[in-house]
Amino acid sequence: MSYRLGVDVGGTFTDVVLADAVTGELVTDKVPSDAEQPARAVLHGVRRVLDRTGISPEQIEYFSHGQTFALNTVLQRSGARVGLLVTRGFPDLLSIGRLRLDDPIDLFTAERTPLVAEADVREISERVTVDGVVVRALDPDEVRRAVRELVASGVEAVAVAFLHAHLHPEHERAAASAIAEEFPELPVACSAQLWPEEREYERATVAVLAAHVGGALGAYLAQLAGALRELGLSCPLHITKSNGGVAAVDERPGENLLAAVETLLSGPASGVAGAIRLAAAAGVHRMITMDMGGTSVDCAVVDGAIPYSTQSRIGEFPLILPSVEVSSIGAGGSSVIRVDPAGVLKVGPRSAGAWPGPACYGRGGTEPTLTDAYVVCGYLDPEDFAAGTVPIDVAAARAALEPVANRLGLDLEEAAESAISVATAMMHAQLVPLCAQRGIDTADLVLVAYGGAGPVQAALLARALHTAEVLIPASPGTLCALGALSTELRADLVAPIGWRVADEVLARTWEELAAKARAWYLAQEHTLHPDVQLTRWADVQLDGQSFTLPVALADGVPATVAALREAFAADYRQAYAVDPGDAGIDVRTLRITLAAAGNLPLARRQTAEPAQVRPHLVVENGRAVKGEVHRRPGITAGTEIQGPAVISAPDTTVFVPSGFRATVDGLGNLRLRGEANA
């Protein structure tokens, strides 16, 4: 028999999913993440699952994992010290950005702090116009002198971002060659090679992020691949990407820099992909995905397909590579509860992490967290949390929250419930504008909740959003790891358009991009991803405008300006509720997306043990009310559970408030509906 392994490396836990390649049956596990050596936690989790099941490494035919390693490296600025080469006259490219201050109206806005220090920027006397005219030729000796100074001062990697290089990359290539002659081991990230798109600031940021993260990510992937090979895995090894796809870990050495920026949103993207696949199997196609772990809540608004954006942000840095559009807030299960100097109750963004973690874990933590509030309110079952592997200290949770309650002048239960309400309000405030921007009514959506803490909070958020239903997958605590197994092989390629576009330019450029995409696909281990689909995109704006719309040209539609204008007009009307009329269009960029779907089946839910029900108290509206505790592994399809109830599972806990009813469908999903929507 053959099996597939999916892993998600989170900030608090590393999740592992082992799937039967024929039946889709799953075995799951969670181990604490290792911030210093994340590959060590992955190896530990894989070993545990294989030992539990008695499956040999040789039986694993596929391995894929998502990670937050690259993202955390950027957010903590813990990667390589980067030097930046720019065209003379543009040393403030990163510090100015689009605006020197992110919010020019706010007098207290902090000034941007670039990832490259001012002392590590070097101006190079080169210049090429947008039409390709060389105003000043590149002097390789000047480049070498600049890099010598940078290396001598302690710089560990170099980014190169010259003016108009997206159209004319020759000077960037020559600079990289000159650097390689003298410093062959020095990582050099050229902006046009990584992502040849206009907008110098964003393109330079891509190069700097790649240089900052590339070395550390390459070392991590090499360590992980080596450890898994030593364990006995001989199958293809994959990493999930920000665009919701996967790529091989065993990339060519020069591709580590591109992989660094392509995987910055690796973990959240695979979660969205997995949630969409499972929800679609249950007949749900319009949803809000809610991934709530120990540190953050990652949400996406899905209207039939994975939502993509080329305007994502990594902390304060823009990311123009296509990525799954995920919105994050710092309100996870380990988020610290506090009262600010003005007496306002706050949740997060600081987290207690996996260690010491919430006070109720009994690992020495003393600060109150959202998980401690869940314990005080009875939303978790202390007798059966994480299948009994994590003991819950109720007294410690109450002691941690007591100072908060005293500061607010509330009873302990009232303070805990208030903290949970604050977390709900934070999520509500994040999601309502996202839906409004798309003209979507939250009442028409289903909330798909996963992550270790998502199912605890989901019904409360659904009530605030007036969503029709909550869907909780069979294994929500490890859905991101399952998503790593469910994602497509996916590649995005881009080509700039620097002149008035014509039919022959569209056809030729798209075909060149398609050829590159097919070559990439053939270089991957693609046996398990046989179904290939190519999508043609263009970034289009009206003549004289500054903001583009991504326009897809459907299969079978000819690659003509007229067809693109018609598609753009339809998208423009949908986006702005205004007809563009006969105004001319300006095509700035052409893109190709290659997606090759996998073939992992979904298992039907099977119940192997009888249901267990116990009486239980939960706090609602400041008072304790009678409810029940159910064990999810024993709930059969068709079962109905009336709230208030707590449903414990090995990887999460589901809270069903009063006024909600939970049912189990044939795939093992829990479906929660409020009385108003029943």
XYZ file of C-alpha atoms in Angstrom:
678
model
C 0.000 0.000 0.000
C 1.038 3.594 -0.633
C 0.654 6.614 1.607
C 1.153 10.367 1.461
C 2.488 12.690 4.154
C 1.391 16.282 4.682
C 2.974 18.593 7.261
C 2.222 22.139 8.417
C 4.886 23.928 10.454
C 3.086 26.530 12.546
C 4.358 28.944 15.145
C 2.982 26.823 17.996
C 2.495 23.290 16.663
C 3.733 21.208 13.745
C 0.882 19.134 12.331
C 1.307 15.844 10.469
C -1.260 14.029 8.302
C -0.740 10.526 6.887
C -3.210 9.692 4.100
C -3.942 6.349 2.488
C -3.362 7.027 -1.218
C -6.248 4.732 -2.240
C -8.961 5.293 0.365
C -8.036 8.747 1.655
C -8.210 7.542 5.281
C -6.224 9.847 7.565
C -3.982 9.480 10.608
C -3.090 12.790 12.275
C -0.682 14.016 14.930
C 0.603 17.266 16.434
C 4.000 18.013 17.982
C 5.356 21.288 19.412
C 7.186 23.399 16.844
C 10.891 24.092 17.209
C 11.563 27.768 16.500
C 15.333 27.298 16.385
C 15.332 24.206 14.174
C 11.901 23.760 12.534
C 13.121 20.765 10.515
C 13.681 18.890 13.782
C 9.984 19.156 14.699
C 8.978 17.951 11.222
C 11.211 14.903 11.531
C 9.906 14.200 15.039
C 6.285 14.361 13.869
C 6.896 12.161 10.820
C 8.680 9.551 12.952
C 5.802 9.513 15.459
C 3.157 8.931 12.803
C 5.138 6.195 11.089
C 5.860 4.465 14.410
C 2.182 4.646 15.462
C 0.932 3.127 12.236
C 3.754 0.672 11.579
C 4.157 2.063 8.065
C 7.657 2.002 6.599
C 9.198 5.115 4.968
C 9.431 3.198 1.687
C 5.613 3.141 1.524
C 5.417 6.949 1.377
C 4.902 7.996 -2.240
C 4.534 11.758 -1.697
C 5.558 14.352 0.901
C 4.427 17.989 1.001
C 4.660 20.605 3.696
C 3.776 24.186 4.434
C 5.816 26.365 6.737
C 5.974 29.747 8.417
C 9.774 29.692 8.655
C 10.332 32.154 5.782
C 7.535 34.446 6.955
C 8.801 34.528 10.537
C 12.324 35.235 9.293
C 11.046 38.363 7.547
C 8.805 39.496 10.401
C 11.627 39.055 12.914
C 14.245 40.440 10.464
C 16.450 37.520 11.415
C 17.738 36.586 7.955
C 20.879 37.621 6.107
C 22.192 41.173 6.213
C 21.486 42.471 2.717
C 23.325 44.993 0.577
C 21.417 46.722 -2.242
C 22.728 47.973 -5.593
C 20.533 50.624 -7.237
C 20.772 53.001 -10.183
C 22.640 56.172 -9.237
C 20.214 58.789 -8.008
C 17.837 56.303 -6.346
C 19.429 55.456 -2.960
C 16.141 56.116 -1.100
C 14.138 53.642 -3.178
C 13.193 51.467 -0.191
C 12.774 54.205 2.413
C 10.455 56.302 0.216
C 8.463 53.385 -1.184
C 5.115 54.618 -2.478
C 4.922 57.175 0.333
C 7.544 57.871 2.958
C 4.837 57.417 5.601
C 2.249 54.643 5.284
C -0.492 57.014 6.478
C 0.399 60.647 5.663
C -2.718 61.924 7.457
C -1.717 60.350 10.793
C 0.804 62.651 12.488
C 1.928 59.805 14.736
C 2.627 57.277 11.979
C 6.034 55.680 12.438
C 8.512 56.114 9.605
C 9.168 52.994 7.559
C 12.265 51.002 8.478
C 13.632 49.312 5.321
C 15.048 45.810 5.460
C 18.312 47.222 4.076
C 20.171 49.756 6.208
C 21.027 53.077 4.556
C 24.741 52.303 4.942
C 24.288 49.073 2.945
C 22.911 50.759 -0.192
C 25.304 51.462 -3.075
C 24.536 53.583 -6.123
C 25.848 52.280 -9.441
C 26.479 54.636 -12.385
C 24.266 52.903 -14.923
C 21.088 54.040 -16.664
C 18.772 52.568 -19.284
C 15.645 54.366 -20.452
C 12.244 52.688 -20.583
C 12.756 52.385 -24.359
C 16.022 50.496 -23.910
C 18.427 53.308 -24.730
C 21.656 52.965 -22.720
C 22.343 56.379 -21.229
C 25.201 55.161 -19.013
C 26.813 51.774 -19.538
C 27.430 49.541 -16.525
C 31.018 49.471 -15.253
C 31.710 45.962 -13.822
C 34.701 47.299 -11.859
C 32.428 49.791 -10.077
C 30.082 46.936 -9.145
C 32.937 44.841 -7.783
C 34.288 47.762 -5.720
C 30.853 48.392 -4.227
C 30.350 44.738 -3.303
C 33.847 44.510 -1.795
C 32.921 47.353 0.546
C 29.631 45.712 1.450
C 31.162 42.299 2.137
C 33.945 43.866 4.194
C 31.318 45.598 6.339
C 29.502 42.313 7.035
C 26.881 42.061 4.291
C 25.868 38.413 3.665
C 23.753 38.711 0.499
C 23.211 41.258 -2.275
C 20.074 42.432 -4.060
C 20.262 44.232 -7.402
C 17.402 46.490 -8.545
C 18.113 48.829 -11.457
C 15.714 51.242 -13.103
C 13.579 49.716 -15.921
C 15.265 46.324 -15.461
C 11.913 44.577 -15.836
C 12.063 45.462 -19.540
C 15.832 45.626 -19.984
C 17.584 43.277 -17.519
C 21.004 43.266 -19.201
C 22.672 45.532 -16.621
C 21.375 43.470 -13.702
C 22.692 40.310 -15.346
C 26.079 41.925 -15.985
C 26.263 43.078 -12.365
C 25.472 39.561 -11.121
C 28.179 38.115 -13.369
C 30.741 40.623 -12.106
C 29.875 39.796 -8.490
C 30.063 36.030 -9.132
C 33.580 36.349 -10.542
C 34.908 37.675 -7.247
C 32.382 36.259 -4.744
C 31.075 32.997 -6.217
C 29.411 31.906 -2.941
C 27.649 35.226 -2.272
C 23.851 35.036 -2.850
C 22.819 37.630 -5.452
C 19.119 38.342 -6.065
C 18.351 40.232 -9.274
C 14.913 41.833 -9.314
C 14.172 41.227 -12.999
C 15.194 37.579 -12.816
C 12.915 36.959 -9.844
C 9.840 38.920 -10.930
C 10.108 41.133 -14.054
C 7.294 43.565 -13.374
C 7.197 47.359 -13.354
C 6.993 49.283 -10.075
C 10.602 49.631 -8.973
C 9.876 49.745 -5.244
C 7.874 46.521 -5.197
C 10.297 44.764 -7.555
C 13.269 45.825 -5.428
C 11.447 44.594 -2.328
C 11.072 41.147 -3.909
C 14.833 41.019 -4.509
C 15.634 42.181 -0.968
C 13.221 39.668 0.605
C 14.745 36.873 -1.475
C 18.280 37.833 -0.450
C 17.245 38.169 3.195
C 15.494 34.791 3.413
C 17.058 32.698 0.635
C 20.117 31.449 2.480
C 18.215 30.484 5.624
C 15.410 28.817 3.674
C 17.888 26.937 1.512
C 19.683 25.658 4.610
C 16.366 24.652 6.209
C 15.200 22.794 3.104
C 18.562 21.066 2.733
C 18.491 20.001 6.383
C 14.896 18.794 6.094
C 15.493 16.900 2.844
C 18.623 15.288 4.237
C 16.880 14.198 7.430
C 13.879 12.764 5.568
C 16.125 10.921 3.112
C 18.139 9.539 6.028
C 14.879 8.394 7.627
C 14.173 6.416 4.483
C 11.771 8.572 2.466
C 12.664 8.260 -1.207
C 9.521 9.957 -2.551
C 9.316 13.452 -4.063
C 9.516 16.214 -1.434
C 7.393 19.343 -1.910
C 6.823 22.710 -0.274
C 3.608 24.699 -0.575
C 3.732 28.162 -2.099
C 1.943 31.430 -1.430
C -0.116 30.965 -4.594
C -1.844 27.881 -3.186
C 0.277 25.394 -5.123
C 3.308 23.230 -4.459
C 6.786 22.930 -5.927
C 9.597 20.431 -5.451
C 11.955 20.937 -2.506
C 14.806 19.499 -4.571
C 15.023 22.627 -6.696
C 18.123 23.598 -8.601
C 20.433 25.570 -6.273
C 19.856 28.873 -8.066
C 16.106 28.664 -7.454
C 16.314 28.972 -3.657
C 16.042 32.746 -3.968
C 12.802 32.549 -5.914
C 11.494 29.840 -3.570
C 12.160 32.185 -0.643
C 9.618 34.748 -1.838
C 7.233 32.218 -3.366
C 6.762 30.474 -0.001
C 6.367 33.448 2.347
C 2.639 32.674 2.833
C 3.094 28.932 2.460
C 1.141 27.663 5.484
C -1.968 29.907 5.308
C -2.255 29.349 1.540
C -2.313 25.556 1.855
C -4.974 25.854 4.551
C -7.254 27.833 2.240
C -6.680 25.349 -0.590
C -7.507 22.424 1.691
C -10.600 24.142 3.108
C -11.953 24.895 -0.373
C -11.490 21.286 -1.484
C -13.209 19.813 1.562
C -16.018 22.374 1.487
C -16.614 21.794 -2.236
C -17.014 18.063 -1.575
C -19.730 19.020 0.932
C -21.478 21.262 -1.620
C -20.165 24.587 -0.240
C -18.566 26.993 -2.728
C -19.006 30.445 -1.151
C -17.329 30.755 2.212
C -15.105 32.512 4.696
C -12.178 30.335 5.678
C -11.025 30.816 9.264
C -7.717 29.300 10.346
C -7.217 30.047 14.032
C -4.088 28.646 15.609
C -2.062 29.566 18.636
C -0.716 32.872 17.299
C -3.061 34.317 14.678
C -6.330 34.055 12.781
C -5.935 33.807 8.995
C -9.104 34.416 6.971
C -9.983 34.400 3.271
C -13.221 35.317 1.510
C -13.928 32.718 -1.182
C -16.530 33.225 -3.886
C -16.262 29.999 -5.863
C -12.485 29.864 -6.324
C -9.253 30.562 -4.461
C -8.926 34.360 -4.068
C -5.625 35.723 -5.374
C -3.921 39.050 -4.958
C -0.781 40.752 -6.232
C -1.034 43.353 -3.461
C -0.364 41.256 -0.364
C 1.754 42.552 2.495
C 4.324 40.725 4.598
C 4.434 42.861 7.706
C 5.189 46.294 6.272
C 6.569 44.981 2.972
C 4.527 44.686 -0.253
C 4.520 41.368 -2.107
C 3.570 41.600 -5.799
C 3.885 37.886 -6.549
C 0.443 36.252 -6.889
C -0.606 34.802 -3.555
C -3.733 33.524 -1.889
C -5.462 36.569 -0.443
C -5.351 35.956 3.300
C -6.045 38.515 6.002
C -4.378 37.923 9.376
C -4.873 39.280 12.878
C -2.943 38.469 16.040
C -5.718 36.805 18.035
C -4.909 33.113 18.345
C -5.456 30.724 21.213
C -2.163 31.694 22.852
C -2.747 35.455 22.424
C -2.206 37.296 25.698
C -5.157 39.054 27.368
C -4.358 42.379 28.993
C -5.865 45.667 30.140
C -4.160 48.707 28.623
C -3.341 51.895 30.610
C -6.688 53.397 29.576
C -8.533 50.436 31.099
C -9.454 48.868 27.755
C -9.488 45.070 27.488
C -7.170 43.844 24.713
C -6.395 40.435 23.167
C -3.036 39.956 21.397
C -1.142 40.477 19.229
C 1.557 39.200 21.591
C 1.427 35.431 22.015
C 2.562 33.062 24.761
C 3.548 30.645 21.977
C 3.900 26.917 22.418
C 6.222 27.213 25.407
C 5.376 28.101 28.112
C 2.039 28.653 26.357
C -1.264 29.367 28.113
C -1.273 29.192 31.903
C -3.707 26.253 31.794
C -1.084 24.080 30.050
C 0.856 23.920 33.310
C 4.219 24.651 31.671
C 5.060 27.677 33.781
C 3.056 30.279 31.887
C 1.408 32.888 34.104
C -0.006 35.392 31.601
C -3.719 34.980 30.747
C -4.461 33.916 27.179
C -7.558 33.318 25.072
C -7.236 29.579 25.752
C -7.354 30.293 29.495
C -10.563 32.260 28.904
C -12.015 29.272 27.025
C -11.180 27.061 30.015
C -12.789 29.404 32.538
C -15.934 29.625 30.376
C -16.087 25.845 29.938
C -15.597 25.939 26.151
C -12.877 23.286 26.509
C -13.158 19.934 28.266
C -10.303 19.651 30.804
C -10.798 15.873 31.002
C -10.340 15.274 27.272
C -8.264 18.080 25.762
C -6.099 16.973 22.822
C -7.144 13.377 23.496
C -5.731 13.666 27.007
C -2.183 14.392 25.825
C -2.209 17.959 27.209
C -3.435 18.178 30.823
C -5.493 21.290 31.577
C -4.986 23.118 34.878
C -8.259 24.969 35.495
C -6.958 26.585 38.674
C -3.968 28.028 36.822
C -6.251 29.495 34.134
C -8.421 31.146 36.766
C -5.396 32.499 38.636
C -3.966 33.998 35.436
C -7.225 35.789 34.601
C -7.888 37.054 38.115
C -5.777 40.250 37.798
C -7.635 41.103 34.583
C -10.997 40.605 36.269
C -9.923 42.730 39.256
C -8.695 45.516 36.987
C -12.023 45.546 35.130
C -14.149 45.142 38.263
C -15.804 42.022 36.872
C -16.387 38.494 38.045
C -13.840 36.015 36.728
C -16.319 34.398 34.331
C -17.499 37.792 33.071
C -13.912 38.880 32.396
C -13.140 35.648 30.524
C -16.299 35.918 28.418
C -15.519 39.588 27.722
C -12.062 38.656 26.412
C -13.628 36.106 24.067
C -16.065 38.782 22.894
C -13.157 41.136 22.183
C -11.509 38.459 20.031
C -14.801 37.956 18.166
C -15.109 41.707 17.588
C -11.554 41.872 16.220
C -12.329 39.149 13.672
C -15.656 40.771 12.786
C -13.952 44.130 12.181
C -11.437 42.461 9.864
C -13.914 40.455 7.816
C -16.813 42.845 7.243
C -14.766 45.330 5.158
C -13.259 42.438 3.133
C -16.730 41.225 2.204
C -17.986 44.762 1.548
C -15.126 45.403 -0.875
C -16.331 42.440 -2.928
C -20.010 43.301 -2.667
C -20.673 40.078 -0.724
C -23.224 39.736 2.069
C -21.804 37.687 4.938
C -25.260 36.145 5.400
C -24.783 34.349 2.068
C -21.533 32.673 3.125
C -20.575 29.604 5.123
C -17.858 29.966 7.754
C -15.331 27.125 7.344
C -13.409 26.920 10.616
C -10.211 25.002 11.256
C -6.945 25.210 13.168
C -6.604 24.249 16.792
C -8.751 27.123 18.087
C -10.986 27.961 15.112
C -13.832 25.550 15.977
C -13.986 26.941 19.531
C -14.579 30.486 18.311
C -16.418 29.790 15.041
C -20.073 29.820 16.121
C -19.573 33.029 18.099
C -18.073 34.712 15.025
C -20.822 33.294 12.790
C -23.428 34.802 15.083
C -21.743 38.223 14.831
C -21.428 37.982 11.039
C -24.940 36.516 10.540
C -23.420 33.799 8.346
C -25.737 31.039 7.244
C -23.760 28.107 8.574
C -20.501 26.920 10.121
C -18.699 23.954 8.561
C -16.017 22.249 10.637
C -14.029 19.566 8.765
C -13.449 16.111 10.189
C -9.875 16.971 11.183
C -9.808 20.771 11.551
C -6.725 20.958 13.740
C -4.570 19.508 10.976
C -6.348 20.895 7.909
C -3.347 22.958 6.780
C -1.288 19.764 6.711
C -4.046 18.053 4.710
C -4.130 21.119 2.468
C -0.463 20.564 1.693
C -1.514 17.188 0.259
C -4.527 18.609 -1.586
C -2.855 21.487 -3.408
C -1.975 21.660 -7.072
C 1.369 21.897 -8.754
C 1.200 25.570 -9.595
C 3.423 28.128 -11.306
C 2.878 31.816 -12.081
C 4.953 33.550 -14.736
C 4.911 37.198 -15.767
C 6.124 39.278 -18.699
C 6.021 43.094 -18.858
C 4.543 44.933 -21.831
C 6.476 48.103 -22.585
C 4.753 49.236 -25.747
C 1.325 49.629 -27.277
C 0.018 46.085 -27.342
C -1.079 44.375 -30.549
C -2.656 41.002 -31.315
C 0.634 39.422 -32.339
C 2.322 40.663 -29.143
C -0.399 39.097 -26.985
C -0.247 35.760 -28.794
C 3.556 35.572 -28.879
C 4.110 36.622 -25.244
C 1.478 34.284 -23.835
C 2.862 31.398 -25.861
C 6.405 32.092 -24.617
C 5.151 32.136 -21.026
C 3.163 28.952 -21.605
C 6.265 27.200 -22.955
C 8.211 28.188 -19.827
C 5.363 26.983 -17.609
C 5.247 23.599 -19.370
C 9.018 23.239 -19.026
C 8.701 23.965 -15.287
C 5.965 21.334 -14.988
C 8.022 18.681 -16.766
C 10.947 19.397 -14.410
C 8.735 18.659 -11.380
C 7.729 15.269 -10.000
C 4.330 15.528 -11.663
C 3.095 11.921 -11.844
C 0.492 12.484 -9.112
C -0.633 15.785 -10.681
C -1.682 14.727 -14.179
C -4.412 17.273 -15.034
C -2.792 20.443 -16.405
C -4.635 23.700 -16.991
C -3.156 26.958 -18.327
C -4.828 30.314 -17.655
C -3.953 33.524 -19.492
C -4.023 36.738 -17.476
C -3.394 40.392 -18.197
C -3.067 43.421 -15.891
C -5.167 46.037 -17.657
C -6.132 49.627 -16.929
C -7.894 52.399 -18.787
C -5.633 54.830 -20.631
C -4.389 57.412 -18.157
C -5.240 55.401 -15.038
C -2.713 54.105 -12.517
C -4.400 50.988 -11.139
C -4.860 47.745 -13.022
C -7.410 44.954 -12.909
C -6.359 41.315 -13.376
C -8.278 40.012 -16.379
C -8.423 36.325 -17.321
C -9.007 35.276 -20.902
C -11.136 32.134 -20.995
C -10.059 28.984 -22.836
C -10.904 29.093 -26.515
C -11.071 32.887 -26.647
C -8.563 34.222 -29.215
C -5.578 36.198 -27.934
C -6.688 39.532 -29.393
C -6.886 43.065 -28.074
C -10.621 43.104 -28.843
C -11.251 39.994 -26.711
C -9.150 41.409 -23.888
C -11.024 44.729 -24.046
C -14.362 42.899 -23.793
C -13.206 40.835 -20.790
C -11.792 43.945 -19.123
C -15.050 45.862 -19.590
C -17.004 43.066 -17.875
C -14.569 42.954 -14.930
C -14.531 46.754 -14.710
C -18.327 46.893 -14.449
C -18.297 44.244 -11.730
C -15.535 45.965 -9.752
C -16.718 49.583 -9.996
C -20.378 49.374 -11.114
C -19.455 51.738 -13.967
C -19.247 51.005 -17.687
C -15.833 51.974 -19.124
C -17.457 52.895 -22.410
C -15.197 53.335 -25.430
C -12.122 54.406 -23.443
C -8.864 52.829 -24.583
C -7.131 50.160 -22.535
C -3.523 50.024 -21.393
C -2.095 46.513 -20.961
C 0.792 46.620 -18.478
C 1.613 42.957 -17.822
C 0.820 39.517 -19.196
C 0.763 36.405 -17.027
C 0.347 32.649 -17.298
C -0.812 30.369 -14.485
C -0.207 26.636 -14.774
C -2.188 24.470 -12.367
C -2.041 20.672 -12.238
C -4.553 19.078 -9.880
C -3.689 16.115 -7.655
C -5.685 12.922 -7.189
C -5.921 12.278 -3.429
C -9.392 10.842 -2.621
C -11.526 12.036 0.283
C -12.523 9.369 2.775
C -16.022 8.888 4.077
C -16.354 9.204 7.836
C -16.174 5.950 9.781
C -17.055 5.625 13.464
C -15.054 3.076 15.433
C -16.175 3.738 19.006
C -19.479 4.496 20.772
C -20.481 8.046 21.541
C -19.776 9.367 25.028
C -21.908 12.134 26.570
C -21.354 13.835 29.918
C -23.028 16.813 31.633
C -20.982 20.007 31.505
C -21.295 23.677 32.501
C -20.527 26.575 30.157
C -20.644 30.321 30.719
C -23.067 32.316 28.586
C -24.070 35.926 29.227
C -22.106 35.932 32.471
C -23.724 32.902 34.079
C -23.158 29.151 34.110
C -25.670 27.084 32.128
C -26.081 23.339 31.777
C -24.736 21.687 28.653
C -23.110 18.473 27.483
C -19.714 17.166 26.411
C -19.533 14.860 23.386
C -16.517 13.040 21.985
C -16.341 13.673 18.261
C -14.832 10.295 17.240
C -18.008 8.611 18.463
C -20.566 10.830 16.706
C -22.209 9.051 13.775
C -23.416 10.651 10.563
C -26.869 12.186 10.920
C -26.488 12.848 14.653
C -27.897 16.170 15.902
C -26.492 17.975 18.953
C -28.308 20.939 20.474
C -26.281 23.682 22.132
C -24.917 24.495 24.557
C -22.443 21.693 24.025
C -18.736 21.043 23.827
C -17.499 18.494 21.287
C -13.959 17.327 22.028
C -11.683 15.808 19.398
C -8.023 14.770 19.371
C -6.973 17.899 17.430
C -9.464 20.583 18.509
C -12.630 21.369 20.444
C -15.941 22.584 19.004
C -18.129 24.927 21.041
C -21.834 24.868 20.157
C -23.534 27.847 21.867
C -27.161 28.025 22.897
C -29.351 28.610 19.875
C -27.120 26.509 17.593
C -27.605 22.941 16.425
C -24.776 20.722 15.163
C -25.247 17.862 12.700
C -22.753 15.444 11.154
C -22.717 14.842 7.389
C -21.467 11.794 5.485
C -17.933 13.176 5.162
C -17.647 13.657 8.918
C -18.030 17.445 8.757
C -19.857 19.152 11.593
C -22.490 21.592 10.290
C -23.581 24.252 12.803
C -26.623 26.416 12.188
C -28.232 29.008 14.426
C -31.955 28.903 15.102
C -32.508 31.879 12.804
C -30.909 29.946 9.920
C -32.173 26.454 10.765
